[in-house]
C-alpha cells in the first residue's frame, strides 16, 4: 500500500533566514549541480495562534497502519504517532495526519 501523510514539526524560524533576510535566487538542484537531490519541503502554516511546519510524506510497501496505544501524544502539535509496517520492519512516525491509503493490488 501507499500511505500519504502530512507531518508536522515546530517552526524553527529562529534558526532559519526569515522573510526579510537575504535570499538566494538559485534552485537547490542548480546549487548542488544535480536535479536528483531529495529535499524536505516544509511549509509554514497557522495552527491556532502560532505557526508550525508541515510537509507531505509518503511511504510505499506498507502492509499495516495502526495507532499505538502506548505512545504519549504531544498536545502542542497537530497529528498523532502512527505505526507503519514496511518490509517487515516497524516504523513510528510522529506528529502526522493520515491523508490517504491506496492499495494498488487489492485482493
mmCIF file with all atom_site columns, C-alpha atoms in Angstrom, residues 32-101:
data_model
loop_
_atom_site.group_PDB
_atom_site.id
_atom_site.type_symbol
_atom_site.label_atom_id
_atom_site.label_alt_id
_atom_site.label_comp_id
_atom_site.label_asym_id
_atom_site.label_entity_id
_atom_site.label_seq_id
_atom_site.pdbx_PDB_ins_code
_atom_site.Cartn_x
_atom_site.Cartn_y
_atom_site.Cartn_z
_atom_site.occupancy
_atom_site.B_iso_or_equiv
_atom_site.pdbx_formal_charge
_atom_site.auth_seq_id
_atom_site.auth_comp_id
_atom_site.auth_asym_id
_atom_site.auth_atom_id
_atom_site.pdbx_PDB_model_num
ATOM 1  C CA . UNK A 1 32  ? 24.366 21.270 -5.847  1.00 0.00 ? 32  UNK A CA 1
ATOM 2  C CA . UNK A 1 33  ? 24.617 20.640 -9.621  1.00 0.00 ? 33  UNK A CA 1
ATOM 3  C CA . UNK A 1 34  ? 22.037 17.848 -9.570  1.00 0.00 ? 34  UNK A CA 1
ATOM 4  C CA . UNK A 1 35  ? 18.297 17.594 -10.102 1.00 0.00 ? 35  UNK A CA 1
ATOM 5  C CA . UNK A 1 36  ? 18.044 14.245 -8.275  1.00 0.00 ? 36  UNK A CA 1
ATOM 6  C CA . UNK A 1 37  ? 18.517 15.667 -4.801  1.00 0.00 ? 37  UNK A CA 1
ATOM 7  C CA . UNK A 1 38  ? 15.696 14.883 -2.376  1.00 0.00 ? 38  UNK A CA 1
ATOM 8  C CA . UNK A 1 39  ? 14.779 17.994 -0.403  1.00 0.00 ? 39  UNK A CA 1
ATOM 9  C CA . UNK A 1 40  ? 12.474 18.265 2.586   1.00 0.00 ? 40  UNK A CA 1
ATOM 10 C CA . UNK A 1 41  ? 9.792  20.736 1.540   1.00 0.00 ? 41  UNK A CA 1
ATOM 11 C CA . UNK A 1 42  ? 8.484  22.122 4.842   1.00 0.00 ? 42  UNK A CA 1
ATOM 12 C CA . UNK A 1 43  ? 5.851  24.860 4.575   1.00 0.00 ? 43  UNK A CA 1
ATOM 13 C CA . UNK A 1 44  ? 4.736  27.236 7.297   1.00 0.00 ? 44  UNK A CA 1
ATOM 14 C CA . UNK A 1 45  ? 1.070  27.016 8.289   1.00 0.00 ? 45  UNK A CA 1
ATOM 15 C CA . UNK A 1 46  ? -1.005 28.653 11.004  1.00 0.00 ? 46  UNK A CA 1
ATOM 16 C CA . UNK A 1 47  ? -2.074 26.363 13.840  1.00 0.00 ? 47  UNK A CA 1
ATOM 17 C CA . UNK A 1 48  ? -4.187 28.229 16.336  1.00 0.00 ? 48  UNK A CA 1
ATOM 18 C CA . UNK A 1 49  ? -2.245 31.296 17.418  1.00 0.00 ? 49  UNK A CA 1
ATOM 19 C CA . UNK A 1 50  ? 1.161  30.086 16.221  1.00 0.00 ? 50  UNK A CA 1
ATOM 20 C CA . UNK A 1 51  ? 2.985  28.879 13.145  1.00 0.00 ? 51  UNK A CA 1
ATOM 21 C CA . UNK A 1 52  ? 4.159  25.285 12.640  1.00 0.00 ? 52  UNK A CA 1
ATOM 22 C CA . UNK A 1 53  ? 5.855  23.494 9.760   1.00 0.00 ? 53  UNK A CA 1
ATOM 23 C CA . UNK A 1 54  ? 4.164  20.823 7.611   1.00 0.00 ? 54  UNK A CA 1
ATOM 24 C CA . UNK A 1 55  ? 5.373  18.593 4.794   1.00 0.00 ? 55  UNK A CA 1
ATOM 25 C CA . UNK A 1 56  ? 3.781  15.832 2.730   1.00 0.00 ? 56  UNK A CA 1
ATOM 26 C CA . UNK A 1 57  ? 5.330  12.414 3.286   1.00 0.00 ? 57  UNK A CA 1
ATOM 27 C CA . UNK A 1 58  ? 4.723  9.105  1.503   1.00 0.00 ? 58  UNK A CA 1
ATOM 28 C CA . UNK A 1 59  ? 5.604  5.532  2.421   1.00 0.00 ? 59  UNK A CA 1
ATOM 29 C CA . UNK A 1 60  ? 5.498  2.706  -0.145  1.00 0.00 ? 60  UNK A CA 1
ATOM 30 C CA . UNK A 1 61  ? 5.188  -1.005 0.572   1.00 0.00 ? 61  UNK A CA 1
ATOM 31 C CA . UNK A 1 62  ? 3.192  -0.507 3.758   1.00 0.00 ? 62  UNK A CA 1
ATOM 32 C CA . UNK A 1 63  ? 1.336  -3.623 4.927   1.00 0.00 ? 63  UNK A CA 1
ATOM 33 C CA . UNK A 1 64  ? -0.226 -2.265 8.132   1.00 0.00 ? 64  UNK A CA 1
ATOM 34 C CA . UNK A 1 65  ? -1.101 1.111  9.678   1.00 0.00 ? 65  UNK A CA 1
ATOM 35 C CA . UNK A 1 66  ? -2.105 1.478  13.320  1.00 0.00 ? 66  UNK A CA 1
ATOM 36 C CA . UNK A 1 67  ? -2.209 3.940  16.193  1.00 0.00 ? 67  UNK A CA 1
ATOM 37 C CA . UNK A 1 68  ? -0.074 2.587  19.039  1.00 0.00 ? 68  UNK A CA 1
ATOM 38 C CA . UNK A 1 69  ? -1.752 2.725  22.449  1.00 0.00 ? 69  UNK A CA 1
ATOM 39 C CA . UNK A 1 70  ? 1.463  3.003  24.456  1.00 0.00 ? 70  UNK A CA 1
ATOM 40 C CA . UNK A 1 71  ? 2.795  6.259  22.938  1.00 0.00 ? 71  UNK A CA 1
ATOM 41 C CA . UNK A 1 72  ? 2.305  9.589  24.665  1.00 0.00 ? 72  UNK A CA 1
ATOM 42 C CA . UNK A 1 73  ? 0.991  12.165 22.219  1.00 0.00 ? 73  UNK A CA 1
ATOM 43 C CA . UNK A 1 74  ? 2.370  15.692 22.410  1.00 0.00 ? 74  UNK A CA 1
ATOM 44 C CA . UNK A 1 75  ? -0.579 18.040 22.633  1.00 0.00 ? 75  UNK A CA 1
ATOM 45 C CA . UNK A 1 76  ? 1.219  21.059 21.207  1.00 0.00 ? 76  UNK A CA 1
ATOM 46 C CA . UNK A 1 77  ? 1.450  19.863 17.560  1.00 0.00 ? 77  UNK A CA 1
ATOM 47 C CA . UNK A 1 78  ? -1.210 18.605 15.159  1.00 0.00 ? 78  UNK A CA 1
ATOM 48 C CA . UNK A 1 79  ? -1.407 14.926 14.348  1.00 0.00 ? 79  UNK A CA 1
ATOM 49 C CA . UNK A 1 80  ? -0.511 11.797 16.248  1.00 0.00 ? 80  UNK A CA 1
ATOM 50 C CA . UNK A 1 81  ? 2.008  8.973  16.179  1.00 0.00 ? 81  UNK A CA 1
ATOM 51 C CA . UNK A 1 82  ? 1.317  6.243  13.614  1.00 0.00 ? 82  UNK A CA 1
ATOM 52 C CA . UNK A 1 83  ? 2.888  2.807  13.499  1.00 0.00 ? 83  UNK A CA 1
ATOM 53 C CA . UNK A 1 84  ? 3.658  1.570  9.967   1.00 0.00 ? 84  UNK A CA 1
ATOM 54 C CA . UNK A 1 85  ? 4.743  -1.919 8.964   1.00 0.00 ? 85  UNK A CA 1
ATOM 55 C CA . UNK A 1 86  ? 7.058  -1.602 5.925   1.00 0.00 ? 86  UNK A CA 1
ATOM 56 C CA . UNK A 1 87  ? 9.004  -4.575 4.517   1.00 0.00 ? 87  UNK A CA 1
ATOM 57 C CA . UNK A 1 88  ? 8.649  -6.482 7.789   1.00 0.00 ? 88  UNK A CA 1
ATOM 58 C CA . UNK A 1 89  ? 10.022 -3.579 9.859   1.00 0.00 ? 89  UNK A CA 1
ATOM 59 C CA . UNK A 1 90  ? 8.035  -1.394 12.250  1.00 0.00 ? 90  UNK A CA 1
ATOM 60 C CA . UNK A 1 91  ? 8.341  2.352  11.792  1.00 0.00 ? 91  UNK A CA 1
ATOM 61 C CA . UNK A 1 92  ? 6.895  5.013  14.102  1.00 0.00 ? 92  UNK A CA 1
ATOM 62 C CA . UNK A 1 93  ? 6.107  8.366  12.511  1.00 0.00 ? 93  UNK A CA 1
ATOM 63 C CA . UNK A 1 94  ? 5.352  11.184 14.955  1.00 0.00 ? 94  UNK A CA 1
ATOM 64 C CA . UNK A 1 95  ? 3.100  14.215 14.557  1.00 0.00 ? 95  UNK A CA 1
ATOM 65 C CA . UNK A 1 96  ? 1.326  13.083 11.383  1.00 0.00 ? 96  UNK A CA 1
ATOM 66 C CA . UNK A 1 97  ? -2.160 13.262 9.961   1.00 0.00 ? 97  UNK A CA 1
ATOM 67 C CA . UNK A 1 98  ? -3.231 10.408 7.702   1.00 0.00 ? 98  UNK A CA 1
ATOM 68 C CA . UNK A 1 99  ? -4.353 11.787 4.341   1.00 0.00 ? 99  UNK A CA 1
ATOM 69 C CA . UNK A 1 100 ? -4.802 8.690  2.148   1.00 0.00 ? 100 UNK A CA 1
ATOM 70 C CA . UNK A 1 101 ? -4.007 4.987  1.858   1.00 0.00 ? 101 UNK A CA 1
#
